mmCIF file of C-alpha atoms and ligand atoms in Angstrom:
data_model
loop_
_atom_site.group_PDB
_atom_site.id
_atom_site.type_symbol
_atom_site.label_atom_id
_atom_site.label_comp_id
_atom_site.label_asym_id
_atom_site.label_seq_id
_atom_site.Cartn_x
_atom_site.Cartn_y
_atom_site.Cartn_z
ATOM 1 C CA SER A 666 0.000 0.000 0.000
ATOM 2 C CA GLY A 667 1.027 3.624 0.057
ATOM 3 C CA ASP A 668 4.091 4.277 -2.040
ATOM 4 C CA CYS A 669 5.518 0.768 -1.665
ATOM 5 C CA PRO A 670 5.986 -1.800 -4.436
ATOM 6 C CA ASN A 671 3.769 -4.888 -4.486
ATOM 7 C CA GLY A 672 4.644 -7.193 -1.626
ATOM 8 C CA TRP A 673 6.107 -4.428 0.548
ATOM 9 C CA THR A 674 4.388 -2.891 3.591
ATOM 10 C CA HIS A 675 4.642 0.793 4.362
ATOM 11 C CA HIS A 676 5.705 2.047 7.800
ATOM 12 C CA GLY A 677 7.051 5.490 8.616
ATOM 13 C CA THR A 678 9.262 6.576 5.733
ATOM 14 C CA SER A 679 10.181 3.033 4.594
ATOM 15 C CA CYS A 680 8.764 -0.088 2.978
ATOM 16 C CA TYR A 681 9.316 -3.521 4.532
ATOM 17 C CA ARG A 682 9.244 -7.056 3.182
ATOM 18 C CA LEU A 683 9.381 -10.036 5.520
ATOM 19 C CA ARG A 684 11.185 -12.935 3.825
ATOM 20 C CA MET A 685 10.261 -16.338 5.204
ATOM 21 C CA ASP A 686 12.854 -18.239 3.159
ATOM 22 C CA THR A 687 15.799 -18.937 5.458
ATOM 23 C CA GLU A 688 19.288 -17.645 4.720
ATOM 24 C CA THR A 689 22.592 -16.910 6.397
ATOM 25 C CA TRP A 690 22.981 -13.256 7.329
ATOM 26 C CA VAL A 691 25.192 -12.499 4.316
ATOM 27 C CA ASP A 692 22.824 -14.262 1.907
ATOM 28 C CA ALA A 693 19.825 -12.522 3.485
ATOM 29 C CA LYS A 694 21.609 -9.204 2.935
ATOM 30 C CA LEU A 695 22.234 -10.175 -0.690
ATOM 31 C CA VAL A 696 18.603 -11.158 -1.355
ATOM 32 C CA CYS A 697 17.410 -7.838 0.076
ATOM 33 C CA GLU A 698 19.868 -5.992 -2.160
ATOM 34 C CA LEU A 699 18.834 -7.943 -5.269
ATOM 35 C CA ASP A 700 15.259 -6.919 -4.398
ATOM 36 C CA GLY A 701 16.166 -3.224 -4.305
ATOM 37 C CA GLY A 702 16.473 -2.989 -0.539
ATOM 38 C CA TYR A 703 18.690 -3.824 2.394
ATOM 39 C CA LEU A 704 18.446 -5.728 5.670
ATOM 40 C CA ALA A 705 16.191 -3.703 7.963
ATOM 41 C CA GLU A 706 17.601 -1.113 10.349
ATOM 42 C CA ILE A 707 15.917 0.095 13.561
ATOM 43 C CA GLU A 708 16.325 3.641 14.816
ATOM 44 C CA ASN A 709 13.625 3.981 17.473
ATOM 45 C CA ILE A 710 10.920 2.338 19.597
ATOM 46 C CA PRO A 711 8.070 2.757 17.067
ATOM 47 C CA GLU A 712 10.153 0.989 14.406
ATOM 48 C CA ASN A 713 11.049 -1.764 16.848
ATOM 49 C CA ASN A 714 7.381 -2.159 17.805
ATOM 50 C CA PHE A 715 6.327 -2.291 14.161
ATOM 51 C CA ILE A 716 8.899 -4.956 13.289
ATOM 52 C CA HIS A 717 8.116 -6.947 16.423
ATOM 53 C CA GLY A 718 4.487 -6.951 15.256
ATOM 54 C CA LEU A 719 5.502 -8.639 12.002
ATOM 55 C CA ILE A 720 6.690 -11.735 13.896
ATOM 56 C CA THR A 721 3.774 -14.151 14.120
ATOM 57 C CA ASP A 722 5.719 -17.352 14.839
ATOM 58 C CA ASN A 723 8.272 -18.318 17.484
ATOM 59 C CA LYS A 724 11.303 -17.692 15.302
ATOM 60 C CA ASN A 725 14.076 -15.139 15.159
ATOM 61 C CA LEU A 726 14.572 -12.625 12.371
ATOM 62 C CA TRP A 727 17.789 -11.247 10.852
ATOM 63 C CA LEU A 728 18.246 -7.495 10.916
ATOM 64 C CA GLY A 729 20.919 -5.371 9.234
ATOM 65 C CA GLY A 730 23.227 -4.919 12.229
ATOM 66 C CA THR A 731 26.699 -6.403 12.653
ATOM 67 C CA ASP A 732 29.953 -6.132 14.596
ATOM 68 C CA LEU A 733 31.855 -8.122 11.963
ATOM 69 C CA SER A 734 34.338 -5.286 11.310
ATOM 70 C CA VAL A 735 35.278 -4.507 14.913
ATOM 71 C CA GLU A 736 34.085 -6.735 17.752
ATOM 72 C CA THR A 737 31.595 -4.927 20.047
ATOM 73 C CA GLU A 738 31.282 -1.998 17.612
ATOM 74 C CA TRP A 739 27.754 -2.574 16.341
ATOM 75 C CA MET A 740 26.896 -0.896 13.044
ATOM 76 C CA TRP A 741 23.969 -0.784 10.665
ATOM 77 C CA ILE A 742 25.521 -2.254 7.513
ATOM 78 C CA HIS A 743 23.481 -0.292 4.969
ATOM 79 C CA SER A 744 23.654 3.167 6.520
ATOM 80 C CA GLN A 745 27.123 2.500 7.978
ATOM 81 C CA GLN A 746 25.999 4.166 11.211
ATOM 82 C CA PRO A 747 26.803 2.952 14.729
ATOM 83 C CA PHE A 748 23.799 1.785 16.731
ATOM 84 C CA GLY A 749 21.919 4.612 18.437
ATOM 85 C CA TYR A 750 18.702 3.102 19.790
ATOM 86 C CA THR A 751 19.121 -0.505 20.961
ATOM 87 C CA ASN A 752 16.774 -3.120 22.412
ATOM 88 C CA TRP A 753 19.168 -5.861 23.527
ATOM 89 C CA ARG A 754 17.823 -8.773 25.553
ATOM 90 C CA PRO A 755 19.345 -8.740 29.063
ATOM 91 C CA THR A 756 22.920 -10.180 28.991
ATOM 92 C CA GLU A 757 23.152 -9.594 25.215
ATOM 93 C CA PRO A 758 25.184 -9.050 23.152
ATOM 94 C CA ASN A 759 27.384 -11.787 24.632
ATOM 95 C CA ASN A 760 29.441 -12.859 21.584
ATOM 96 C CA SER A 761 28.786 -16.426 22.679
ATOM 97 C CA ASN A 762 31.613 -18.760 21.608
ATOM 98 C CA LYS A 763 33.412 -15.579 20.520
ATOM 99 C CA ASP A 764 31.610 -15.839 17.231
ATOM 100 C CA GLU A 765 28.346 -13.907 17.250
ATOM 101 C CA ASN A 766 28.547 -10.941 14.918
ATOM 102 C CA CYS A 767 25.102 -10.616 13.384
ATOM 103 C CA LEU A 768 21.913 -9.083 14.779
ATOM 104 C CA GLU A 769 18.577 -10.813 15.179
ATOM 105 C CA MET A 770 15.259 -9.906 16.747
ATOM 106 C CA ASP A 771 13.649 -12.611 18.870
ATOM 107 C CA PRO A 772 9.877 -13.238 19.052
ATOM 108 C CA ASN A 773 9.709 -10.898 22.067
ATOM 109 C CA GLY A 774 11.065 -8.033 19.992
ATOM 110 C CA LEU A 775 14.397 -8.132 21.825
ATOM 111 C CA TRP A 776 17.806 -8.165 20.161
ATOM 112 C CA ASN A 777 20.473 -10.862 20.278
ATOM 113 C CA ASP A 778 23.830 -11.382 18.596
ATOM 114 C CA ARG A 779 23.872 -14.707 16.735
ATOM 115 C CA PRO A 780 26.464 -16.542 14.600
ATOM 116 C CA CYS A 781 26.128 -15.151 11.081
ATOM 117 C CA HIS A 782 26.050 -18.611 9.503
ATOM 118 C CA TYR A 783 22.708 -19.519 11.113
ATOM 119 C CA ILE A 784 19.921 -19.713 8.552
ATOM 120 C CA GLN A 785 16.685 -17.980 9.443
ATOM 121 C CA LYS A 786 14.085 -15.606 8.078
ATOM 122 C CA TYR A 787 14.862 -11.940 7.624
ATOM 123 C CA LEU A 788 13.399 -8.525 6.998
ATOM 124 C CA CYS A 789 14.218 -6.283 4.051
ATOM 125 C CA GLU A 790 13.665 -2.516 3.999
ATOM 126 C CA ARG A 791 13.690 0.022 1.186
HETATM 127 C C1 GN1 B 929 21.365 -18.598 23.368
HETATM 128 O O1 GN1 B 929 18.833 -20.049 23.788
HETATM 129 P P1 GN1 B 929 18.847 -19.008 22.718
HETATM 130 O O2 GN1 B 929 19.076 -19.607 21.353
HETATM 131 O O3 GN1 B 929 17.639 -18.098 22.773
HETATM 132 C C2 GN1 B 929 22.199 -17.506 24.006
HETATM 133 C C3 GN1 B 929 22.429 -16.392 23.007
HETATM 134 C C4 GN1 B 929 23.091 -16.962 21.770
HETATM 135 C C5 GN1 B 929 22.208 -18.095 21.185
HETATM 136 C C6 GN1 B 929 22.840 -18.722 19.946
HETATM 137 C C7 GN1 B 929 21.221 -16.444 27.516
HETATM 138 O O4 GN1 B 929 20.107 -18.059 23.036
HETATM 139 O O5 GN1 B 929 23.265 -15.403 23.547
HETATM 140 O O6 GN1 B 929 23.282 -15.933 20.845
HETATM 141 O O7 GN1 B 929 22.002 -19.099 22.175
HETATM 142 N N1 GN1 B 929 21.489 -17.002 25.189
HETATM 143 C C8 GN1 B 929 22.071 -16.975 26.409
HETATM 144 O O8 GN1 B 929 24.138 -19.115 20.170
HETATM 145 O O9 GN1 B 929 23.217 -17.338 26.603
HETATM 146 CA CA1 CA B 930 30.481 -10.080 18.047
HETATM 147 CA CA1 CA B 931 24.125 -13.797 21.795
#
Protein backbone atom coordinates (compact mmCIF):
# COMPACT_ATOMS: atom_id res chain seq x y z
CA SER A 1 0.00 0.00 0.00
CA GLY A 2 1.03 3.62 0.06
CA ASP A 3 4.09 4.28 -2.04
CA CYS A 4 5.52 0.77 -1.67
CA PRO A 5 5.99 -1.80 -4.44
CA ASN A 6 3.77 -4.89 -4.49
CA GLY A 7 4.64 -7.19 -1.63
CA TRP A 8 6.11 -4.43 0.55
CA THR A 9 4.39 -2.89 3.59
CA HIS A 10 4.64 0.79 4.36
CA HIS A 11 5.71 2.05 7.80
CA GLY A 12 7.05 5.49 8.62
CA THR A 13 9.26 6.58 5.73
CA SER A 14 10.18 3.03 4.59
CA CYS A 15 8.76 -0.09 2.98
CA TYR A 16 9.32 -3.52 4.53
CA ARG A 17 9.24 -7.06 3.18
CA LEU A 18 9.38 -10.04 5.52
CA ARG A 19 11.18 -12.94 3.83
CA MET A 20 10.26 -16.34 5.20
CA ASP A 21 12.85 -18.24 3.16
CA THR A 22 15.80 -18.94 5.46
CA GLU A 23 19.29 -17.64 4.72
CA THR A 24 22.59 -16.91 6.40
CA TRP A 25 22.98 -13.26 7.33
CA VAL A 26 25.19 -12.50 4.32
CA ASP A 27 22.82 -14.26 1.91
CA ALA A 28 19.83 -12.52 3.48
CA LYS A 29 21.61 -9.20 2.93
CA LEU A 30 22.23 -10.18 -0.69
CA VAL A 31 18.60 -11.16 -1.36
CA CYS A 32 17.41 -7.84 0.08
CA GLU A 33 19.87 -5.99 -2.16
CA LEU A 34 18.83 -7.94 -5.27
CA ASP A 35 15.26 -6.92 -4.40
CA GLY A 36 16.17 -3.22 -4.31
CA GLY A 37 16.47 -2.99 -0.54
CA TYR A 38 18.69 -3.82 2.39
CA LEU A 39 18.45 -5.73 5.67
CA ALA A 40 16.19 -3.70 7.96
CA GLU A 41 17.60 -1.11 10.35
CA ILE A 42 15.92 0.10 13.56
CA GLU A 43 16.32 3.64 14.82
CA ASN A 44 13.62 3.98 17.47
CA ILE A 45 10.92 2.34 19.60
CA PRO A 46 8.07 2.76 17.07
CA GLU A 47 10.15 0.99 14.41
CA ASN A 48 11.05 -1.76 16.85
CA ASN A 49 7.38 -2.16 17.80
CA PHE A 50 6.33 -2.29 14.16
CA ILE A 51 8.90 -4.96 13.29
CA HIS A 52 8.12 -6.95 16.42
CA GLY A 53 4.49 -6.95 15.26
CA LEU A 54 5.50 -8.64 12.00
CA ILE A 55 6.69 -11.74 13.90
CA THR A 56 3.77 -14.15 14.12
CA ASP A 57 5.72 -17.35 14.84
CA ASN A 58 8.27 -18.32 17.48
CA LYS A 59 11.30 -17.69 15.30
CA ASN A 60 14.08 -15.14 15.16
CA LEU A 61 14.57 -12.62 12.37
CA TRP A 62 17.79 -11.25 10.85
CA LEU A 63 18.25 -7.50 10.92
CA GLY A 64 20.92 -5.37 9.23
CA GLY A 65 23.23 -4.92 12.23
CA THR A 66 26.70 -6.40 12.65
CA ASP A 67 29.95 -6.13 14.60
CA LEU A 68 31.86 -8.12 11.96
CA SER A 69 34.34 -5.29 11.31
CA VAL A 70 35.28 -4.51 14.91
CA GLU A 71 34.09 -6.74 17.75
CA THR A 72 31.60 -4.93 20.05
CA GLU A 73 31.28 -2.00 17.61
CA TRP A 74 27.75 -2.57 16.34
CA MET A 75 26.90 -0.90 13.04
CA TRP A 76 23.97 -0.78 10.67
CA ILE A 77 25.52 -2.25 7.51
CA HIS A 78 23.48 -0.29 4.97
CA SER A 79 23.65 3.17 6.52
CA GLN A 80 27.12 2.50 7.98
CA GLN A 81 26.00 4.17 11.21
CA PRO A 82 26.80 2.95 14.73
CA PHE A 83 23.80 1.79 16.73
CA GLY A 84 21.92 4.61 18.44
CA TYR A 85 18.70 3.10 19.79
CA THR A 86 19.12 -0.51 20.96
CA ASN A 87 16.77 -3.12 22.41
CA TRP A 88 19.17 -5.86 23.53
CA ARG A 89 17.82 -8.77 25.55
CA PRO A 90 19.34 -8.74 29.06
CA THR A 91 22.92 -10.18 28.99
CA GLU A 92 23.15 -9.59 25.21
CA PRO A 93 25.18 -9.05 23.15
CA ASN A 94 27.38 -11.79 24.63
CA ASN A 95 29.44 -12.86 21.58
CA SER A 96 28.79 -16.43 22.68
CA ASN A 97 31.61 -18.76 21.61
CA LYS A 98 33.41 -15.58 20.52
CA ASP A 99 31.61 -15.84 17.23
CA GLU A 100 28.35 -13.91 17.25
CA ASN A 101 28.55 -10.94 14.92
CA CYS A 102 25.10 -10.62 13.38
CA LEU A 103 21.91 -9.08 14.78
CA GLU A 104 18.58 -10.81 15.18
CA MET A 105 15.26 -9.91 16.75
CA ASP A 106 13.65 -12.61 18.87
CA PRO A 107 9.88 -13.24 19.05
CA ASN A 108 9.71 -10.90 22.07
CA GLY A 109 11.06 -8.03 19.99
CA LEU A 110 14.40 -8.13 21.82
CA TRP A 111 17.81 -8.16 20.16
CA ASN A 112 20.47 -10.86 20.28
CA ASP A 113 23.83 -11.38 18.60
CA ARG A 114 23.87 -14.71 16.74
CA PRO A 115 26.46 -16.54 14.60
CA CYS A 116 26.13 -15.15 11.08
CA HIS A 117 26.05 -18.61 9.50
CA TYR A 118 22.71 -19.52 11.11
CA ILE A 119 19.92 -19.71 8.55
CA GLN A 120 16.68 -17.98 9.44
CA LYS A 121 14.09 -15.61 8.08
CA TYR A 122 14.86 -11.94 7.62
CA LEU A 123 13.40 -8.52 7.00
CA CYS A 124 14.22 -6.28 4.05
CA GLU A 125 13.67 -2.52 4.00
CA ARG A 126 13.69 0.02 1.19
C1 LIG B 1 21.37 -18.60 23.37
O1 LIG B 1 18.83 -20.05 23.79
P1 LIG B 1 18.85 -19.01 22.72
O2 LIG B 1 19.08 -19.61 21.35
O3 LIG B 1 17.64 -18.10 22.77
C2 LIG B 1 22.20 -17.51 24.01
C3 LIG B 1 22.43 -16.39 23.01
C4 LIG B 1 23.09 -16.96 21.77
C5 LIG B 1 22.21 -18.10 21.18
C6 LIG B 1 22.84 -18.72 19.95
C7 LIG B 1 21.22 -16.44 27.52
O4 LIG B 1 20.11 -18.06 23.04
O5 LIG B 1 23.26 -15.40 23.55
O6 LIG B 1 23.28 -15.93 20.85
O7 LIG B 1 22.00 -19.10 22.18
N1 LIG B 1 21.49 -17.00 25.19
C8 LIG B 1 22.07 -16.97 26.41
O8 LIG B 1 24.14 -19.11 20.17
O9 LIG B 1 23.22 -17.34 26.60
CA1 LIG C 1 30.48 -10.08 18.05
CA1 LIG D 1 24.12 -13.80 21.80
